[in-house]
mmCIF file of C-alpha atoms in Angstrom:
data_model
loop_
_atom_site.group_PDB
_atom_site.id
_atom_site.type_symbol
_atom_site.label_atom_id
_atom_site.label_comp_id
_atom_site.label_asym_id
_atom_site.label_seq_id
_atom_site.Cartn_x
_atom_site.Cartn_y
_atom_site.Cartn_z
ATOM 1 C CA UNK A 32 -32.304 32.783 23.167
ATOM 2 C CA UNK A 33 -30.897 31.393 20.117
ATOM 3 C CA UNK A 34 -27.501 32.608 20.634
ATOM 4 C CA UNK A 35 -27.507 30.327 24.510
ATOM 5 C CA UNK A 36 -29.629 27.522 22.606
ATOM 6 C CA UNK A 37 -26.400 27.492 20.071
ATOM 7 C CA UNK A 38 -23.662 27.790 22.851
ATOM 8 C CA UNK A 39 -25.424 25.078 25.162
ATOM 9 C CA UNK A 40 -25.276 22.852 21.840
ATOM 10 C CA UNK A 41 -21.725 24.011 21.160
ATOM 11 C CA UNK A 42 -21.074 22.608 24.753
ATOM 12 C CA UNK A 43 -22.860 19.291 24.416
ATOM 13 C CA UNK A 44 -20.780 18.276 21.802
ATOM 14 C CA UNK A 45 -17.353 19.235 22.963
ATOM 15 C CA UNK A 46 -18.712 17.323 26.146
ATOM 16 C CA UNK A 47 -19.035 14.227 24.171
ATOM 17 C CA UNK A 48 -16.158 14.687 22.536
ATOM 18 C CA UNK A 49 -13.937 14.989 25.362
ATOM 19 C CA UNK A 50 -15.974 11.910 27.149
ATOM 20 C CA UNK A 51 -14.986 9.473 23.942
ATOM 21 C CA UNK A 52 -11.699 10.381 23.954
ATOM 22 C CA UNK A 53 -11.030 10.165 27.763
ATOM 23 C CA UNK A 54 -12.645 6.850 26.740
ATOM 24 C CA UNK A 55 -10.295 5.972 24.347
ATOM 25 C CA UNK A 56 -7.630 6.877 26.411
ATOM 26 C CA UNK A 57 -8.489 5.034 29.254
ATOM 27 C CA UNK A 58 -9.338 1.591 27.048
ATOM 28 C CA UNK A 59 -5.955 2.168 25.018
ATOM 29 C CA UNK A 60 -3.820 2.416 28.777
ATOM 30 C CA UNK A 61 -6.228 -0.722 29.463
ATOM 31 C CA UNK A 62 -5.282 -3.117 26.016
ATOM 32 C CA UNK A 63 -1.615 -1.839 26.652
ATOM 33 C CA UNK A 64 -1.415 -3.378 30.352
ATOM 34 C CA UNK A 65 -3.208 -6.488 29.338
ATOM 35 C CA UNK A 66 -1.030 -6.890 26.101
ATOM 36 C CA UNK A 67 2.172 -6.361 28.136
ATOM 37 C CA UNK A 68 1.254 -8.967 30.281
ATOM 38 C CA UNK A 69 0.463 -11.699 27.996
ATOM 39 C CA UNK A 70 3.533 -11.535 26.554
ATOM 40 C CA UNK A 71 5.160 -12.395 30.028
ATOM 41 C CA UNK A 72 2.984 -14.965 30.190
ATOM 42 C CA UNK A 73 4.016 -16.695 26.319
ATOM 43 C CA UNK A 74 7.719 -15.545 27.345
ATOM 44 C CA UNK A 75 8.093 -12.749 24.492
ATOM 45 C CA UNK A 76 9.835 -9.470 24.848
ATOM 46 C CA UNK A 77 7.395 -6.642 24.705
ATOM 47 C CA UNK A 78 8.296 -2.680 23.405
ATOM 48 C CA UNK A 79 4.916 -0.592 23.902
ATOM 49 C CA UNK A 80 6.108 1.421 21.131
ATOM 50 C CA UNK A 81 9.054 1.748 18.479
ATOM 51 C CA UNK A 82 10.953 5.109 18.639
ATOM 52 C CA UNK A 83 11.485 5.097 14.846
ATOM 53 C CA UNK A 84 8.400 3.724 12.895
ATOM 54 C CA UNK A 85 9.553 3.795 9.361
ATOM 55 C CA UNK A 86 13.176 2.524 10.708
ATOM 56 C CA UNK A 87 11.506 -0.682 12.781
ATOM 57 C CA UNK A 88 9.816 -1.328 9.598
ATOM 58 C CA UNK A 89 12.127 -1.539 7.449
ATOM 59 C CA UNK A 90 13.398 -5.025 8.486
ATOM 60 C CA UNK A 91 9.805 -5.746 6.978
ATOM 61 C CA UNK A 92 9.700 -3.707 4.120
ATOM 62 C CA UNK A 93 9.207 -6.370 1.751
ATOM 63 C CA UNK A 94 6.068 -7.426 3.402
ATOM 64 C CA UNK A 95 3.392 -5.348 0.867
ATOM 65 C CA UNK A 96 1.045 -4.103 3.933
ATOM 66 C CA UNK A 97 4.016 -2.109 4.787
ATOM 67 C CA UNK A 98 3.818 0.136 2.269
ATOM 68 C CA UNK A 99 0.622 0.773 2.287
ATOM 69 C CA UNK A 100 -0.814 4.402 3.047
ATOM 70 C CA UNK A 101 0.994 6.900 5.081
ATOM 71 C CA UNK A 102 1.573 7.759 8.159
ATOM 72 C CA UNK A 103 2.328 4.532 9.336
ATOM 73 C CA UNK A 104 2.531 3.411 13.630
ATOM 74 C CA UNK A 105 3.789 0.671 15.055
ATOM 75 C CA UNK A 106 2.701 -0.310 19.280
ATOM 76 C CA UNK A 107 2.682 -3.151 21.326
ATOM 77 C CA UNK A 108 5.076 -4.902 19.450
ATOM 78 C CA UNK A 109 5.833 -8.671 21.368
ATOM 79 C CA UNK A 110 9.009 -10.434 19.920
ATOM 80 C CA UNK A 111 10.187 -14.022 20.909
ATOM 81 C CA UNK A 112 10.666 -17.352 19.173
ATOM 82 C CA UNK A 113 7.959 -20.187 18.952
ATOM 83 C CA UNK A 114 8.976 -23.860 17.533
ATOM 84 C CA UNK A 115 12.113 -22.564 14.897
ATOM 85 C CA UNK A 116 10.228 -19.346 14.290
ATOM 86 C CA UNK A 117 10.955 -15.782 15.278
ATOM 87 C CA UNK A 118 7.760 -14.173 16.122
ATOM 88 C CA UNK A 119 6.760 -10.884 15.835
ATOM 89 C CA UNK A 120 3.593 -9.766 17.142
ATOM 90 C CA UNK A 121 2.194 -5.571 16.915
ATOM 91 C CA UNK A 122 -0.369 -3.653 16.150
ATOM 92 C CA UNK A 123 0.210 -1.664 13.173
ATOM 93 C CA UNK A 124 -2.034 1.674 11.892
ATOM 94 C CA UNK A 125 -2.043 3.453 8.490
ATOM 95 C CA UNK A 126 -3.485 5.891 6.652
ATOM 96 C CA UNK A 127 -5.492 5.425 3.721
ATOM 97 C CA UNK A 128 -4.436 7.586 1.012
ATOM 98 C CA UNK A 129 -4.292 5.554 -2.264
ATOM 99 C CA UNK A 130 -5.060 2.387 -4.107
ATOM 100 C CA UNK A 131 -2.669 0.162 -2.430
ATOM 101 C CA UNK A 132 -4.781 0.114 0.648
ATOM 102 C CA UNK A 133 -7.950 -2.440 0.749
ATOM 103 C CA UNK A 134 -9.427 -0.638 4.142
ATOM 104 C CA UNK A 135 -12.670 1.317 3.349
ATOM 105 C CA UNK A 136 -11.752 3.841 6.764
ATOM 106 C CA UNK A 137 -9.644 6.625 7.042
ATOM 107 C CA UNK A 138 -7.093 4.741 8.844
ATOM 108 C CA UNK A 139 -6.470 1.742 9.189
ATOM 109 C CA UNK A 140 -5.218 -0.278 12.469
ATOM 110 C CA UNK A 141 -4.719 -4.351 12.572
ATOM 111 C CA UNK A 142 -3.171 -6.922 14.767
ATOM 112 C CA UNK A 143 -0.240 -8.605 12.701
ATOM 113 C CA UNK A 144 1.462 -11.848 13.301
ATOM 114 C CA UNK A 145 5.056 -12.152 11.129
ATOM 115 C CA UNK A 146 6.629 -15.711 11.271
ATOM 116 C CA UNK A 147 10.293 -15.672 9.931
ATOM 117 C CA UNK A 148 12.444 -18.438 9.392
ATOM 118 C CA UNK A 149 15.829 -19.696 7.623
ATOM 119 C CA UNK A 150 13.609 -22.894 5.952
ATOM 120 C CA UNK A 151 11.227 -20.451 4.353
ATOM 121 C CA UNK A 152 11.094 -20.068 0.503
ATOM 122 C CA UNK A 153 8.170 -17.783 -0.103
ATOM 123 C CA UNK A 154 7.629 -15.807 -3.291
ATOM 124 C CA UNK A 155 6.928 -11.809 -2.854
ATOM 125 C CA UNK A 156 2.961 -11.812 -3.147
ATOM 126 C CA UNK A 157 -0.543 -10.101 -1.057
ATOM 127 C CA UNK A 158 -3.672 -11.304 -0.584
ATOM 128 C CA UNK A 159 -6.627 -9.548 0.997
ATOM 129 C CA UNK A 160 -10.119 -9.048 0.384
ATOM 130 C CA UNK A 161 -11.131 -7.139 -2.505
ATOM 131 C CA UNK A 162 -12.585 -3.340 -2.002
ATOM 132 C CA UNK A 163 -15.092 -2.826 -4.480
ATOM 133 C CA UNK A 164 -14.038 1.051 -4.487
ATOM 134 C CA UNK A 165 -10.283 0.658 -4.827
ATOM 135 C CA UNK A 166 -11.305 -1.826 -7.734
ATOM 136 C CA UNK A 167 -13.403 0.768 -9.183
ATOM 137 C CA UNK A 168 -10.718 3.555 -9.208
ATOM 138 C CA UNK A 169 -8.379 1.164 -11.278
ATOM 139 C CA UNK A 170 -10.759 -0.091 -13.752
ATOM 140 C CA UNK A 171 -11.786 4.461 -14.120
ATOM 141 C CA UNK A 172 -7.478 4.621 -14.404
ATOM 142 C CA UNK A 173 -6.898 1.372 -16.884
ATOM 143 C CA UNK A 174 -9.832 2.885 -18.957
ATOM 144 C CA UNK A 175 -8.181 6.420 -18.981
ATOM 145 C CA UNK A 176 -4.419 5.324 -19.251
ATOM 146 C CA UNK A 177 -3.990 1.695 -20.272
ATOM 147 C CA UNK A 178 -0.361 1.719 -21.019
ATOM 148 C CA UNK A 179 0.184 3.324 -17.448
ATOM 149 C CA UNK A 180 -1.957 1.281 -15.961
ATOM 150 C CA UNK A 181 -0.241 -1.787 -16.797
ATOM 151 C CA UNK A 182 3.054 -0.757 -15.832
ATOM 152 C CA UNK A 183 1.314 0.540 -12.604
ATOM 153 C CA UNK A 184 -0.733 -2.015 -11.142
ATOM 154 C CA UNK A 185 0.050 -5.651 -11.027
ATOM 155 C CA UNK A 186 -2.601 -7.813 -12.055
ATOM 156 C CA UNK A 187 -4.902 -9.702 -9.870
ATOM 157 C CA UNK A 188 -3.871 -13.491 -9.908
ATOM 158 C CA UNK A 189 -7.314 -15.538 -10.606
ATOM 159 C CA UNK A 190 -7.805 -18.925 -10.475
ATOM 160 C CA UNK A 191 -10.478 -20.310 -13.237
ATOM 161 C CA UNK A 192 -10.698 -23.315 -11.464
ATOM 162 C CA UNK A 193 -11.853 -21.080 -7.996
ATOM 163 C CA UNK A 194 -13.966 -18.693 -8.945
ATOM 164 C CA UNK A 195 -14.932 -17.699 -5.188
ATOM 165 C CA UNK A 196 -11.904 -17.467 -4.101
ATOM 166 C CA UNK A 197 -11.305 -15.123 -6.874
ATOM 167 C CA UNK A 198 -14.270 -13.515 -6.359
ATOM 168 C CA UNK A 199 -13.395 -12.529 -2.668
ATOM 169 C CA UNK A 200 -9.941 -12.277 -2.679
ATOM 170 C CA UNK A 201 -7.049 -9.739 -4.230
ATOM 171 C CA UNK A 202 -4.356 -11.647 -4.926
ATOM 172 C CA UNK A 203 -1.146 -9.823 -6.390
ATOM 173 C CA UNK A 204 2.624 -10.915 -7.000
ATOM 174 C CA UNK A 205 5.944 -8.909 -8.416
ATOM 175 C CA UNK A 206 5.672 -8.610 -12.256
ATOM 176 C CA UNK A 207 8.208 -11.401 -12.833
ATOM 177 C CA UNK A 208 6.501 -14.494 -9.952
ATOM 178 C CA UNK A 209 2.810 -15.061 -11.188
ATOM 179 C CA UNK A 210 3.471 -18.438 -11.875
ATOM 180 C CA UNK A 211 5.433 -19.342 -8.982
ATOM 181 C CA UNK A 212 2.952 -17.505 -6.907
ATOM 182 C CA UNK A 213 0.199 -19.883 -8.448
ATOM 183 C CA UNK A 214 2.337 -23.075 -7.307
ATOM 184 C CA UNK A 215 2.208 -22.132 -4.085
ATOM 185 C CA UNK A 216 -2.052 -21.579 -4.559
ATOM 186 C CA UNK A 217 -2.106 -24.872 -5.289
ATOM 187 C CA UNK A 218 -6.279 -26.501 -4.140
ATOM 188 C CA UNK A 219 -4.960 -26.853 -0.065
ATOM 189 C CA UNK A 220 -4.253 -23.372 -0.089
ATOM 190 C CA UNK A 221 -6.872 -22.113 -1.829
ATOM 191 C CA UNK A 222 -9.620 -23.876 0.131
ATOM 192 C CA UNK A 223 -8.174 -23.040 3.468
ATOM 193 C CA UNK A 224 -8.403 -19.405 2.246
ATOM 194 C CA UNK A 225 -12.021 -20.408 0.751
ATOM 195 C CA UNK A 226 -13.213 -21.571 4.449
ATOM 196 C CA UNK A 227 -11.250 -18.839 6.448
ATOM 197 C CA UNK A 228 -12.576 -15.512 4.135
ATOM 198 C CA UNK A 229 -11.120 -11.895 6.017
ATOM 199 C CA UNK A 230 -7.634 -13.720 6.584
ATOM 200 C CA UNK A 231 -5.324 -11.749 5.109
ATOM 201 C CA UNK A 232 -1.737 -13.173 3.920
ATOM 202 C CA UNK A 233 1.767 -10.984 2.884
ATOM 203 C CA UNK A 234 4.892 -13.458 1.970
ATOM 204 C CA UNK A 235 8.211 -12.797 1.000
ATOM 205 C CA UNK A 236 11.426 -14.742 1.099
ATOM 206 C CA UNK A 237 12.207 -15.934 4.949
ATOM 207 C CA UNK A 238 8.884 -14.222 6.116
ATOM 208 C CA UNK A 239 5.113 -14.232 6.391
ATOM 209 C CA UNK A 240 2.381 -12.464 7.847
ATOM 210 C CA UNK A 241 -1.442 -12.847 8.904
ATOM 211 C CA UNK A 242 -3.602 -10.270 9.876
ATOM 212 C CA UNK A 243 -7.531 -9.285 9.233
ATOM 213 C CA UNK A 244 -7.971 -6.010 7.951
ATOM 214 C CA UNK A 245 -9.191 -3.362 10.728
ATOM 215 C CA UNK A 246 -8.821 -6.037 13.579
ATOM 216 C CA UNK A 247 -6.918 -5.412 16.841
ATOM 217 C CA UNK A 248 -6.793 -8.727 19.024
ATOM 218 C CA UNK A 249 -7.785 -9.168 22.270
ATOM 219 C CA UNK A 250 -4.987 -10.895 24.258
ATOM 220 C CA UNK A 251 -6.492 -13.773 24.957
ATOM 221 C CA UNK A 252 -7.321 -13.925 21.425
ATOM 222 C CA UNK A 253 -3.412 -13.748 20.145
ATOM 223 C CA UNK A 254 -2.527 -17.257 20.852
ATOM 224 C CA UNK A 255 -4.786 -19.076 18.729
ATOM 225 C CA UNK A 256 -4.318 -16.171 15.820
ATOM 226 C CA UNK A 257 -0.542 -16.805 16.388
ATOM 227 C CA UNK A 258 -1.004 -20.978 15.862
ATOM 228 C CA UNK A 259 -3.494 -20.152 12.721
ATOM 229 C CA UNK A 260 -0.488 -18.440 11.359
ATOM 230 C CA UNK A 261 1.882 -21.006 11.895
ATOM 231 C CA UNK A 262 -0.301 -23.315 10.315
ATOM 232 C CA UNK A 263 -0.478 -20.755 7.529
ATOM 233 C CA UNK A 264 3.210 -21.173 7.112
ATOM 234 C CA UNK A 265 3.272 -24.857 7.257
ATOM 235 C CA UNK A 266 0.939 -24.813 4.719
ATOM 236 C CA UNK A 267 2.644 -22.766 1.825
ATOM 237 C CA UNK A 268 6.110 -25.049 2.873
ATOM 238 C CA UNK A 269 4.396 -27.877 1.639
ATOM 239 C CA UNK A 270 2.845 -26.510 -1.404
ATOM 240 C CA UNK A 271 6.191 -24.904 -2.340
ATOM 241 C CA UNK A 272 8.299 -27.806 -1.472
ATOM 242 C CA UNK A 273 11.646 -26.825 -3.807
ATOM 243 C CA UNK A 274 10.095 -24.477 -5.893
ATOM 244 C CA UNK A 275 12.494 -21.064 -6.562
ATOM 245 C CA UNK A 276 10.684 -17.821 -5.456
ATOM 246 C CA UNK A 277 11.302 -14.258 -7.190
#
């Protein structure tokens, strides 16, 4: 009796199992349709998936999110040009496997939105929010191996001045930009951030990106996320205005 009681449980499960992903499945098929055509609608190009991950990213790779994790996957990628910007638009997954990544699942899957543009200026740098465990893991290696650890892992940028903003957010440069990084945090910028917490910036040189961490968008959702951004951008031109970026 035991022995059917087990199997029937055995069954139950793999039942469920199969019904989620079918789910899945289906609801994936569903967001694919729906994202192709939006981007008909918004007059973008749309590619439901890149043959070559890594090599499609690798136009970005100075973008920090993209190296982030492993096993990285790129899908429903829309490309087209709004005002003087290219626009990219995809969903983007990774696996957590180290410090670098700020997610708190196993993998990690976001809507991204990269602007890129001749009159940007911006200076390599990441913000997202902090993750309390990732922060505990480096305080456990700086504690074990301080010389390492500094040589390893930038510092988190902090503003005195903001300390909620500090608080909440990660902010990280190269070695060699903190400073110009904190030009371009000037108070605008650090407000916006202040009143729009999960929003989660990567800039370097003639590109920037917005995303929220472990958020896919809804199509109808894309177009205001996509004018957000652009205001984003705006923003950090006029707080850089001429300044040189590293």
């Amino acid at each position: 009796e035991t022995t059917y009681m087990e199997t029937y449980i055995g069954i139950g499960i793999l039942g469920v199992f199969f019904t989620v992903f079918a789910v899945a499945i289906v609801a994936g098929r569903r967001h694919a349709k729906a994202m192709k055509k939006f981007s008909g609608t918004i007059g973008f190009s749309y590619m439901p998936h890149a043959d070559d991950d890594e090599k499609f990213l690798r136009q970005f790779n100075r973008l920090p999110l993209f190296s982030r994790g492993r096993n990285r996957d790129v899908w429903n990628v829309m490309t087209g040009k709004v005002l003087d910007f290219g626009v990219t638009i995809m969903e983007f997954r990774y696996s957590n496997n180290d410090a670098s990544t700020h997610s708190t699942r196993s993998t990690s899957t976001q809507t991204v939105v990269i602007l890129e543009s001749g009159r940007l200026n911006i200076p390599l740098f990441s913000l997202a929010p902090h993750n309390n465990k990732d922060e505990l893991g480096k305080k456990v290696f700086s504690a074990l191996a301080p010389h390492f650890a500094k040589q390893l892992i930038p510092d988190d940028i902090d503003f005195d001045s903001y300390p909620l903003f500090s608080k909440f957010y990660l902010l990280k440069g190269s070695r060699k930009n903190e400073e110009v990084v904190r030009k371009f945090f000037n108070s605008n910028v650090i407000e916006y951030y202040e009143n729009h917490k999960g929003l989660c910036t990567d800039g370097a040189g003639k590109a920037i990106m917005c995303y929220e961490l472990d958020k896919v968008l809804n199509p109808e959702d894309i177009s205001s996320f996509l004018n957000q951004t652009i205001k984003v951008c705006e923003m950090f031109q006029r707080a850089g205005g001429s300044t040189p970026t590293l």
